mmCIF file of C-alpha atoms in Angstrom:
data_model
loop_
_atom_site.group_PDB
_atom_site.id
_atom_site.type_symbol
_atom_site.label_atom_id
_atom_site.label_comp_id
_atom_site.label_asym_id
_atom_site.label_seq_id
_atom_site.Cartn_x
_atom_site.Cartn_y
_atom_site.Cartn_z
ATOM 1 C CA UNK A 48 0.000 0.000 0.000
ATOM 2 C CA UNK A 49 2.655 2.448 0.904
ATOM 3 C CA UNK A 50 4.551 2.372 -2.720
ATOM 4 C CA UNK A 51 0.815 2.954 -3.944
ATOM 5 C CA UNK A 52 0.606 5.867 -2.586
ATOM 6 C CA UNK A 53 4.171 7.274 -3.216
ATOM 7 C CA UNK A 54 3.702 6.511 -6.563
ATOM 8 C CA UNK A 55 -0.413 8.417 -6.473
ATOM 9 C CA UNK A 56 1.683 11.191 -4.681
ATOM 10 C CA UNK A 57 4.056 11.402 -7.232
ATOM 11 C CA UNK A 58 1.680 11.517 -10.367
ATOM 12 C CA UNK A 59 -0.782 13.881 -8.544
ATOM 13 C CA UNK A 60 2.375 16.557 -8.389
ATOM 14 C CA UNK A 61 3.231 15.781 -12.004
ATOM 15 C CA UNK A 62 -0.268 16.694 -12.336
ATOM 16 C CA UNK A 63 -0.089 19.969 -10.788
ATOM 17 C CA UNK A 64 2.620 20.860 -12.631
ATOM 18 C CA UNK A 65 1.561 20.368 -16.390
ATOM 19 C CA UNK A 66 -1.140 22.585 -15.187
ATOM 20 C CA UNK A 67 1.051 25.027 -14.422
ATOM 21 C CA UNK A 68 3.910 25.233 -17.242
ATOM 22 C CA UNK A 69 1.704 25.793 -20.630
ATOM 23 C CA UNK A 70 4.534 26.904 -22.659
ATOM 24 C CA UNK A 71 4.796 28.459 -26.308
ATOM 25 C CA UNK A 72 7.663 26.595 -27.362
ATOM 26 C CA UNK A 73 4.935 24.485 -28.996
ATOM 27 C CA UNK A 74 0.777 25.073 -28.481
ATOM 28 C CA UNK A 75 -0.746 23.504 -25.618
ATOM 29 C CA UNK A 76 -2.384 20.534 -27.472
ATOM 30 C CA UNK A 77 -0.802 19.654 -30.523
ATOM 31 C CA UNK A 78 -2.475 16.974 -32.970
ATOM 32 C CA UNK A 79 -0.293 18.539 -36.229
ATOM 33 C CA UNK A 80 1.088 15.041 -36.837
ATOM 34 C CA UNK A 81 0.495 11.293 -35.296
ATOM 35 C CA UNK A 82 4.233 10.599 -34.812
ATOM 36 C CA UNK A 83 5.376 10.980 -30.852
ATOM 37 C CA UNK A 84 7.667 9.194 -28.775
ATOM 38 C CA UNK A 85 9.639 9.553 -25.483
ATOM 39 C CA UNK A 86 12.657 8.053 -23.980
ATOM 40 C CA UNK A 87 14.019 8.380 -20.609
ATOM 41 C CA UNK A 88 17.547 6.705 -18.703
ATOM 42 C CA UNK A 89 17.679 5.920 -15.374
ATOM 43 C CA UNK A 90 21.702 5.742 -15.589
ATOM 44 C CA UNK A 91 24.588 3.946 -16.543
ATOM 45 C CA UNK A 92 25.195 0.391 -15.835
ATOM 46 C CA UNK A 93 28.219 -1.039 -15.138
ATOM 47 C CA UNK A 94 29.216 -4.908 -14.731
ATOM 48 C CA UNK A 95 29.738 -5.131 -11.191
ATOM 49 C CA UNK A 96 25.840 -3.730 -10.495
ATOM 50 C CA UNK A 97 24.259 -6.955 -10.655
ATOM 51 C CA UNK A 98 21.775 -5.667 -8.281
ATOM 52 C CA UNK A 99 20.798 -2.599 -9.815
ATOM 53 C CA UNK A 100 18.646 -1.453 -11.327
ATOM 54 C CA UNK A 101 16.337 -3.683 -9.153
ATOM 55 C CA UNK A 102 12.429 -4.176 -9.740
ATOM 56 C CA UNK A 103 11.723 -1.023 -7.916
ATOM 57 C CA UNK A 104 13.154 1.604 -9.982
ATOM 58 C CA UNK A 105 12.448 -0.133 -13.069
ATOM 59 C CA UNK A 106 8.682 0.205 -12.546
ATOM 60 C CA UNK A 107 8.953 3.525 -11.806
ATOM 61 C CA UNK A 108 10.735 3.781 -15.229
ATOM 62 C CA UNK A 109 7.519 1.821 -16.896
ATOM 63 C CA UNK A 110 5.356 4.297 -14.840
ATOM 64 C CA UNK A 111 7.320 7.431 -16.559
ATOM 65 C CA UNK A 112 7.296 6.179 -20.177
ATOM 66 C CA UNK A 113 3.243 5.367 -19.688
ATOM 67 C CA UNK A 114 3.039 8.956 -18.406
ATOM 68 C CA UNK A 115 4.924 10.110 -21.048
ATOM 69 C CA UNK A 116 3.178 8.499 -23.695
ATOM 70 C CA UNK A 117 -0.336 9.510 -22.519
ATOM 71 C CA UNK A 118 0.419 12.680 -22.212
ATOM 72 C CA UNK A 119 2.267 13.194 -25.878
ATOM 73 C CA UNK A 120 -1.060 11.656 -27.321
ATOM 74 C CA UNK A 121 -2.821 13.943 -25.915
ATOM 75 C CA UNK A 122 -1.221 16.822 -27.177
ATOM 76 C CA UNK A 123 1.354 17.930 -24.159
ATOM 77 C CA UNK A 124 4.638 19.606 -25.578
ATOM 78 C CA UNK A 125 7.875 17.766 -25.666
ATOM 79 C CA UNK A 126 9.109 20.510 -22.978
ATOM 80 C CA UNK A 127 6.600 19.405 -20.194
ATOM 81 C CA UNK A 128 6.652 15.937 -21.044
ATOM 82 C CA UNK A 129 10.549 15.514 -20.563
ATOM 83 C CA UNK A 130 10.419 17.765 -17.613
ATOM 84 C CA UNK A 131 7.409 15.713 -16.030
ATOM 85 C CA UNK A 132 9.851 12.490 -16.497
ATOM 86 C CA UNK A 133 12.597 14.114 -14.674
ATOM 87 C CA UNK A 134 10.762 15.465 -12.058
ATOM 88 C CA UNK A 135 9.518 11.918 -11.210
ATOM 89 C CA UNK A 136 12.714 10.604 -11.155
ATOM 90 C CA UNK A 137 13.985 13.066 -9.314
ATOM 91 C CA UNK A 138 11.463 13.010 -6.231
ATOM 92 C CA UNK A 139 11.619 9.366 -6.812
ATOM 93 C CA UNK A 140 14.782 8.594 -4.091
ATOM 94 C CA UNK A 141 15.403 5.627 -6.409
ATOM 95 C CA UNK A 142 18.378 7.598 -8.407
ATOM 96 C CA UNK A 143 21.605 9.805 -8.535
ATOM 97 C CA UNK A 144 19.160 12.765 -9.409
ATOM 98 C CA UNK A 145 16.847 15.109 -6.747
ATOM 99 C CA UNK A 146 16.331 13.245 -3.259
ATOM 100 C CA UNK A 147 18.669 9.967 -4.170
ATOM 101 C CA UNK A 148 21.621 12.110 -5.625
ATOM 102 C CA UNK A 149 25.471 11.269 -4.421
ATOM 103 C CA UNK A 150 27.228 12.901 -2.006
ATOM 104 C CA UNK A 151 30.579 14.955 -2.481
ATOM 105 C CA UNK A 152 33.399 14.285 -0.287
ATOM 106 C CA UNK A 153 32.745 16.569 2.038
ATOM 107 C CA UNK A 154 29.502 14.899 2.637
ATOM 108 C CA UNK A 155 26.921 17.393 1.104
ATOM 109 C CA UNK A 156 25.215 17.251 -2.055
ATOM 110 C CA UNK A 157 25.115 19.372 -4.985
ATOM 111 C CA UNK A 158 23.064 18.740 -8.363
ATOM 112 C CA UNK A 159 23.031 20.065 -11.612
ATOM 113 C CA UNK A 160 20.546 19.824 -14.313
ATOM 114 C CA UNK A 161 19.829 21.573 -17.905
ATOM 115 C CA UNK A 162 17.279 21.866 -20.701
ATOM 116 C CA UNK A 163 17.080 22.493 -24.648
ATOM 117 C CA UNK A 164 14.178 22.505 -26.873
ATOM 118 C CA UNK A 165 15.353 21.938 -30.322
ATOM 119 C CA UNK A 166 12.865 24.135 -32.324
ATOM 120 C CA UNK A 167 14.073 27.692 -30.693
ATOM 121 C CA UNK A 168 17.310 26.114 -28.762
ATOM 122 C CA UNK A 169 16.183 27.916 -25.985
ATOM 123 C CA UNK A 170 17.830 25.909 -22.868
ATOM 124 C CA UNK A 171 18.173 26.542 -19.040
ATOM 125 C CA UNK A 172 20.532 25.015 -16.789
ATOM 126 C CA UNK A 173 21.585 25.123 -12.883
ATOM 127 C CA UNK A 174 25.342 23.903 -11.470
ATOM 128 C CA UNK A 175 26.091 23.013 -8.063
ATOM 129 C CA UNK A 176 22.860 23.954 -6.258
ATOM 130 C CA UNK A 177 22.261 22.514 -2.864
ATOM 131 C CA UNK A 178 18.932 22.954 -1.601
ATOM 132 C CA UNK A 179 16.546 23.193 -4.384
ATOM 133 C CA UNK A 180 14.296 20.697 -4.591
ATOM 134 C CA UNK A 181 14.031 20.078 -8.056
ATOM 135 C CA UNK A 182 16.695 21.035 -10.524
ATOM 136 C CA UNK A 183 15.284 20.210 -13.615
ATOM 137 C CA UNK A 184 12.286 22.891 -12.654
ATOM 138 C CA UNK A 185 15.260 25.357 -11.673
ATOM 139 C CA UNK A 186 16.559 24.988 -14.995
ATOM 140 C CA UNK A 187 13.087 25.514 -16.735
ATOM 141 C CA UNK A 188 12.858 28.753 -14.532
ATOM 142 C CA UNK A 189 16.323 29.492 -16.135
ATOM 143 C CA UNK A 190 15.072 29.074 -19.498
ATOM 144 C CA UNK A 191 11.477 30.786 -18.631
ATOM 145 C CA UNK A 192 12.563 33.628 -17.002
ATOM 146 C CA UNK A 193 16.144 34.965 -17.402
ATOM 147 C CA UNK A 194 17.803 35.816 -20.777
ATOM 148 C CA UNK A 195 20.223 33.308 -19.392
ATOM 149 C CA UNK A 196 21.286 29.815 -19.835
ATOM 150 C CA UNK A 197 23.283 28.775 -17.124
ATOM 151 C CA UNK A 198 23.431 29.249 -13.282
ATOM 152 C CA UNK A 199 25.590 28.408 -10.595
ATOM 153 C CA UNK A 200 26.922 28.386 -6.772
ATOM 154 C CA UNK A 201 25.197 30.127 -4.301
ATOM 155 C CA UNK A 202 24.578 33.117 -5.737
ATOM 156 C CA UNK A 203 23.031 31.372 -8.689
ATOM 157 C CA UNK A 204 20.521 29.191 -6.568
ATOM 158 C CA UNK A 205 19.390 32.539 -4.436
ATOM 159 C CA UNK A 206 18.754 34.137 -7.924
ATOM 160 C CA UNK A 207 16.464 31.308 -8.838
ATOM 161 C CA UNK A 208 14.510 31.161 -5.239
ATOM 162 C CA UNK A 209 13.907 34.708 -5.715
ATOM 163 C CA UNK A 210 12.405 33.800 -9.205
ATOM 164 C CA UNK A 211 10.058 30.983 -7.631
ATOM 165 C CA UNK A 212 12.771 27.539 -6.971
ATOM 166 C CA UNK A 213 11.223 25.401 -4.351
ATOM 167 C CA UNK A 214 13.921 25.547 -1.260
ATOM 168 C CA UNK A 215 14.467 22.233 0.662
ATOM 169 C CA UNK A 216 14.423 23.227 4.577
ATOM 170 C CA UNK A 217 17.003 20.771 5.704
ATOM 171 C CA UNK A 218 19.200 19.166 3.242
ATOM 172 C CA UNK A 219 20.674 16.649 5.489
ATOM 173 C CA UNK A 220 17.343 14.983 6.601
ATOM 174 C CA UNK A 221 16.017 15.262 2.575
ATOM 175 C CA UNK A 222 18.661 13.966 0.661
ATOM 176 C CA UNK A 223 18.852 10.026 0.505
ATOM 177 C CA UNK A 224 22.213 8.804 -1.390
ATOM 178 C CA UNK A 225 20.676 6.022 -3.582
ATOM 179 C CA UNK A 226 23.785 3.786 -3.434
ATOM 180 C CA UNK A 227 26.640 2.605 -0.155
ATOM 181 C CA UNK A 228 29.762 4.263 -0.035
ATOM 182 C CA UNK A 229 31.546 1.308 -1.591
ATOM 183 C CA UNK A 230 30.252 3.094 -4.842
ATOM 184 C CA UNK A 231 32.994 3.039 -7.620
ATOM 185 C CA UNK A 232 32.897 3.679 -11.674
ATOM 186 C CA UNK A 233 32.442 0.324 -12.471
ATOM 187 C CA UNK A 234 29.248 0.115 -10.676
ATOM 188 C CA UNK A 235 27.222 1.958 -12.634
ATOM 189 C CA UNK A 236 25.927 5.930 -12.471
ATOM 190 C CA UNK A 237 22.178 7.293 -11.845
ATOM 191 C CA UNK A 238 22.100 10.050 -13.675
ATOM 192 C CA UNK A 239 18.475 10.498 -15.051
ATOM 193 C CA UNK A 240 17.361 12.034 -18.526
ATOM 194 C CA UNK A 241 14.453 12.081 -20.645
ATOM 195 C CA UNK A 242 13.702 12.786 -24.308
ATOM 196 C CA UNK A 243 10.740 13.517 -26.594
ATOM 197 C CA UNK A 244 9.157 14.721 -29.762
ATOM 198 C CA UNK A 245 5.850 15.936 -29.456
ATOM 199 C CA UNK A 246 2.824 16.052 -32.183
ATOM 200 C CA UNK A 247 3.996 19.341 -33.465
ATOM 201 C CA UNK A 248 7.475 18.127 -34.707
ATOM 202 C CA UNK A 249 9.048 19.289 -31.586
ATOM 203 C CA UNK A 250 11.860 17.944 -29.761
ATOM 204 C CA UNK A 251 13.242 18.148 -26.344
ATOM 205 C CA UNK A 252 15.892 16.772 -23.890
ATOM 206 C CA UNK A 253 17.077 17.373 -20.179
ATOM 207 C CA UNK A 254 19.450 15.512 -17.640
ATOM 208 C CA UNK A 255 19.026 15.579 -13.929
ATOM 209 C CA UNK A 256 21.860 14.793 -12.130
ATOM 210 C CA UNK A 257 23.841 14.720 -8.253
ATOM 211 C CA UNK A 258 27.197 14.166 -10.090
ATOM 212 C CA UNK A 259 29.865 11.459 -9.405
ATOM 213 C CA UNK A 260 29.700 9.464 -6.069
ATOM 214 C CA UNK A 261 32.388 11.404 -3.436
ATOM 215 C CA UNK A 262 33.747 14.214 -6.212
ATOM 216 C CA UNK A 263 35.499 17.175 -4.764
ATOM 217 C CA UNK A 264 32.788 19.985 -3.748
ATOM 218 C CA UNK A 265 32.143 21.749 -6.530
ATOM 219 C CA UNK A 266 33.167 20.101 -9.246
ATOM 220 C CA UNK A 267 30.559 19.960 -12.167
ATOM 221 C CA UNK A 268 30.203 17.211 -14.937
ATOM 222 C CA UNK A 269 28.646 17.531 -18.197
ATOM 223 C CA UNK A 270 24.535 16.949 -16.995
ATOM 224 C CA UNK A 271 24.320 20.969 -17.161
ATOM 225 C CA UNK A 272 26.328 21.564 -20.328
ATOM 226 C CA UNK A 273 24.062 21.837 -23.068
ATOM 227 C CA UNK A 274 26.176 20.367 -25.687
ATOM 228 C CA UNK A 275 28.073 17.641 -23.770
ATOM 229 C CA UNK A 276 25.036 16.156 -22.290
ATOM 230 C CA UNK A 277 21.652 17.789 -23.281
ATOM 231 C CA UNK A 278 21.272 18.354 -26.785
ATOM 232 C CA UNK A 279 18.208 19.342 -28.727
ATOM 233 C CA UNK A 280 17.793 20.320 -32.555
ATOM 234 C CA UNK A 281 15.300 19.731 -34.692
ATOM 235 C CA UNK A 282 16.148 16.901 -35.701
ATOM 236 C CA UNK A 283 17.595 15.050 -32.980
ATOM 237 C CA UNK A 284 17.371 15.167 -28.590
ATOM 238 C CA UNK A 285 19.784 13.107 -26.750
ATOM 239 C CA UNK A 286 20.864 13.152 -22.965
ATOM 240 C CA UNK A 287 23.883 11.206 -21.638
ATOM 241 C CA UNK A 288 25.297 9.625 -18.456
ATOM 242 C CA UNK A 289 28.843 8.867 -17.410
ATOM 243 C CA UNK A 290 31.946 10.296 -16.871
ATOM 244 C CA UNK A 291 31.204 13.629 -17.496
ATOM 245 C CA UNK A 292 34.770 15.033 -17.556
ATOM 246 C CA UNK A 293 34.840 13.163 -20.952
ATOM 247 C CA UNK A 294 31.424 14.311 -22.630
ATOM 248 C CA UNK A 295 32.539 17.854 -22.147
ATOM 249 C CA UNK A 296 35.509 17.448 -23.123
ATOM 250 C CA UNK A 297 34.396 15.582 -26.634
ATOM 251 C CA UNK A 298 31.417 18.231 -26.754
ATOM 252 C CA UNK A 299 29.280 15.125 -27.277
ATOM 253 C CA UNK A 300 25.785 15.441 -27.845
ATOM 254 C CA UNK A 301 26.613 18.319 -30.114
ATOM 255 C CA UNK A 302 29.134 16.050 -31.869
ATOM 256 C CA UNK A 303 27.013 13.623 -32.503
ATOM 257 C CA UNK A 304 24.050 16.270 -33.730
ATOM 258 C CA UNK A 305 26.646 17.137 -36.161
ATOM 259 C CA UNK A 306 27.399 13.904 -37.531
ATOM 260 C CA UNK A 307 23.675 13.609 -38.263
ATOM 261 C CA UNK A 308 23.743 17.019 -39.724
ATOM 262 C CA UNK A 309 26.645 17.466 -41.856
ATOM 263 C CA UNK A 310 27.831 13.858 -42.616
ATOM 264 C CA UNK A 311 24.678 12.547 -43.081
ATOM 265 C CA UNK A 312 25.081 9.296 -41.100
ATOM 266 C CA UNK A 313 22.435 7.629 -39.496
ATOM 267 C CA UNK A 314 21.580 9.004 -35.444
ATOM 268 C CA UNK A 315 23.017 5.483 -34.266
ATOM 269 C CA UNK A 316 25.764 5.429 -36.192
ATOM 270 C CA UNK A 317 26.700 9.083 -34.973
ATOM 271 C CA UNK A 318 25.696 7.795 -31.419
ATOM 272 C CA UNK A 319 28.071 4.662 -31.579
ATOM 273 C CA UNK A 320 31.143 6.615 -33.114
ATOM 274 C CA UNK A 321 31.284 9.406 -30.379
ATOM 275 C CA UNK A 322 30.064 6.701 -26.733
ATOM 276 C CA UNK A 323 31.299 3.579 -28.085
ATOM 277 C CA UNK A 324 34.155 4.577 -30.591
ATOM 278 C CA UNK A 325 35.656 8.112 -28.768
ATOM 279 C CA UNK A 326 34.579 8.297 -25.329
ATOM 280 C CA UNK A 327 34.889 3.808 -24.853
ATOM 281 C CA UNK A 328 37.800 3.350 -27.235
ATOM 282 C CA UNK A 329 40.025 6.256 -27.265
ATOM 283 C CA UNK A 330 39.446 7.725 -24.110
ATOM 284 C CA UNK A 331 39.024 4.324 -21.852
ATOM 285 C CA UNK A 332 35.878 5.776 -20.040
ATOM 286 C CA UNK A 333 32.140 5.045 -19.344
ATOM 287 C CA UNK A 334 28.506 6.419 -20.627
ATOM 288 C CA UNK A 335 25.773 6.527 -22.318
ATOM 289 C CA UNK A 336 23.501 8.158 -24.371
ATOM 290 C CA UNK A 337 19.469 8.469 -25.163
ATOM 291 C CA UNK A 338 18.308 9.850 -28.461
ATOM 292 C CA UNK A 339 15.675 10.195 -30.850
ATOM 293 C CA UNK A 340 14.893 11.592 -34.549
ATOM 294 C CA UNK A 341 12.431 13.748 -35.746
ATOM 295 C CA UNK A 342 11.769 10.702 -38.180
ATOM 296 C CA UNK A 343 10.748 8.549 -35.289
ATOM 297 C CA UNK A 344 14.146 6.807 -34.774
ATOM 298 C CA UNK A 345 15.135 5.390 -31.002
ATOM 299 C CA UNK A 346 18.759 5.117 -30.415
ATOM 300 C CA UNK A 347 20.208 3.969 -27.095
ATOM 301 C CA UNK A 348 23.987 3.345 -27.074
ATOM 302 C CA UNK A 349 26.226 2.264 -24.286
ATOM 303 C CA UNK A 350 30.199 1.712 -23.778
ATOM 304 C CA UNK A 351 29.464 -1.119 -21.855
ATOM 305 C CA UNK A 352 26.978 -3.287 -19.888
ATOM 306 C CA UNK A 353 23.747 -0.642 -20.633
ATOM 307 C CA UNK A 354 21.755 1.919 -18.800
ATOM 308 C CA UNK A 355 18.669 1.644 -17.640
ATOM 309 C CA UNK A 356 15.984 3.257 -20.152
ATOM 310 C CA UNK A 357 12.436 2.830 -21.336
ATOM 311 C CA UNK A 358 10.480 4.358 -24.686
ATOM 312 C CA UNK A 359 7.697 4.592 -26.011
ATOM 313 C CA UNK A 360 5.838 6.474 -29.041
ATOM 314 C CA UNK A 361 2.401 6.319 -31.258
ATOM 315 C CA UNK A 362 3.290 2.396 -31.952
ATOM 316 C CA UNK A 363 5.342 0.836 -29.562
ATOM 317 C CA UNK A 364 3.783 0.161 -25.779
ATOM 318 C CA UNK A 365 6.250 1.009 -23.237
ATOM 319 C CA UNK A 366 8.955 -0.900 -22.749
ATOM 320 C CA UNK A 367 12.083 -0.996 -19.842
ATOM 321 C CA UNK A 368 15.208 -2.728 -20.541
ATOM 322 C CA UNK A 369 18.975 -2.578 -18.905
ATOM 323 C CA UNK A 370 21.008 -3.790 -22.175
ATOM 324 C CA UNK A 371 21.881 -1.205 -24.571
ATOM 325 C CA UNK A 372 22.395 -3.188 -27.799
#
């Protein structure tokens, strides 16, 4: 009965908050075309996470999609829908994203978290915040109500409470690291994303993120870099998870945009080159990477075991799965 009603409580917010966020990035109900899907990660994961992602978080993951879904159908943006995803994840506990995310070694936690629509490239992102409750709705505020993209530190987070953030009274008694201490690379990394296309043509992508298990304090990966992580065209939306030190550094979602763009290859190939080829091969890291097309294609692509990820669109019911090929 009790995960019931986390999961009513949960949906009834996600609720409240489509309600709220009617956005002109693209109309309110859209029924321009009957081609929609979603996709959302739950996180890299690595070989010696046998127990993760375990039954619990990968309902919640069905749960999303089927939210998703309904709601593109019925004519919700991309924008809401991927933020609605993240949000659940976030207040979800079961991830490295919102109440579950990592601690630094200091033992505090700060999260990151950005946005990108890909038919005005209008994006919002927040770095190293550490008591608002839900990034990915800081980084919409970014993106609503500032002619900026990107906000950080303190000053950054009392910018964004002043425009409406929700504050979290007492850090230490909300946060919940998802995983033990013994936590290492190998294990795998919850770092959440979602991405859609809604019945307008529109595309959209976010990440939602607490950052690597134990880094230094204020150290920021790629979740809030529009470009390494988020990425949103319109053509293509992908979101990433791994070593983010590595998707910056590659510029990787834009990379692989490009690909698509100017070399014409298919979105998996371009995927595969710049995780698998790049960031696996030649750089000897970890991640992976959501994405979809404007013509309906679903990519997932991983360096090695999978992520955790479910879809769905017009045709295919939604589905959760761990492996990535």
């Amino acid at each position: 009965m009790k995960k019931h009603s986390t999961w009513l409580g949960i949906w009834i917010g996600i609720s409240l908050l489509a309600s709220m966020n009617a956005r002109a990035e693209s109309p309110a109900s859209c029924a321009a075309q009957a081609r929609y899907s979603i996709v959302v990660h739950g996180g890299y994961v690595g070989e010696a996470r046998p127990d993760w992602p375990n039954t619990e978080v990968k309902e919640l993951t069905r749960q999303i999609v089927a939210r998703g879904r309904e709601r593109l159908a019925r004519g919700a943006s991309a924008l809401d829908v991927v933020v609605e995803a993240i949000v659940a994840f976030e207040d979800s506990g079961q991830v490295d994203a919102g109440k579950g995310s990592f601690e630094n070694s200091a033992g505090f936690v700060e999260t990151d978290a950005s946005l990108m629509v890909g038919s005005t490239g209008h994006s919002g992102a927040v770095a190293a915040m550490q008591k608002l409750k839900n990034p990915i709705l800081a980084a919409r505020l970014v993106m609503d109500k500032t002619p900026h993209v990107l906000f950080v530190g303190t000053a950054g987070e009392q910018t964004l409470i002043g425009l409406g953030a929700r504050v979290i009274a007492d850090p230490k008694s909300y946060y919940k690291p998802v995983i033990e201490p013994q936590a290492n690379q190998a294990q795998g990394h919850g770092t959440v994303g979602a991405v859609a296309m809604d019945r307008c043509g529109v595309l959209a992508a976010g990440t939602s993120t607490g950052g690597t298990y134990g880094k230094m304090p204020g150290r920021v990966g790629d979740s809030p870099i529009v470009g390494a992580s988020t990425f949103a065209n319109d053509q293509v939306a992908l979101s990433t998870t791994g070593a983010g030190e590595y998707f910056i550094k590659r510029g990787a979602t834009r990379d692989i945009a490009a690909r698509v763009a100017y070399l014409h290859t298919s979105l998996q190939s371009a995927t595969d080159t710049v995780i698998k080829d790049l960031i696996g091969k030649a750089d000897h890291s970890r991640g992976a990477a959501i994405a979809i097309s404007r013509d309906g294609e679903i990519v997932f692509s991983s360096t090695g075991y999978g992520l955790l990820h479910g879809y769905a669109s017009e045709k295919l019911v939604p589905t959760v799965a761990v492996k990535a090929e």
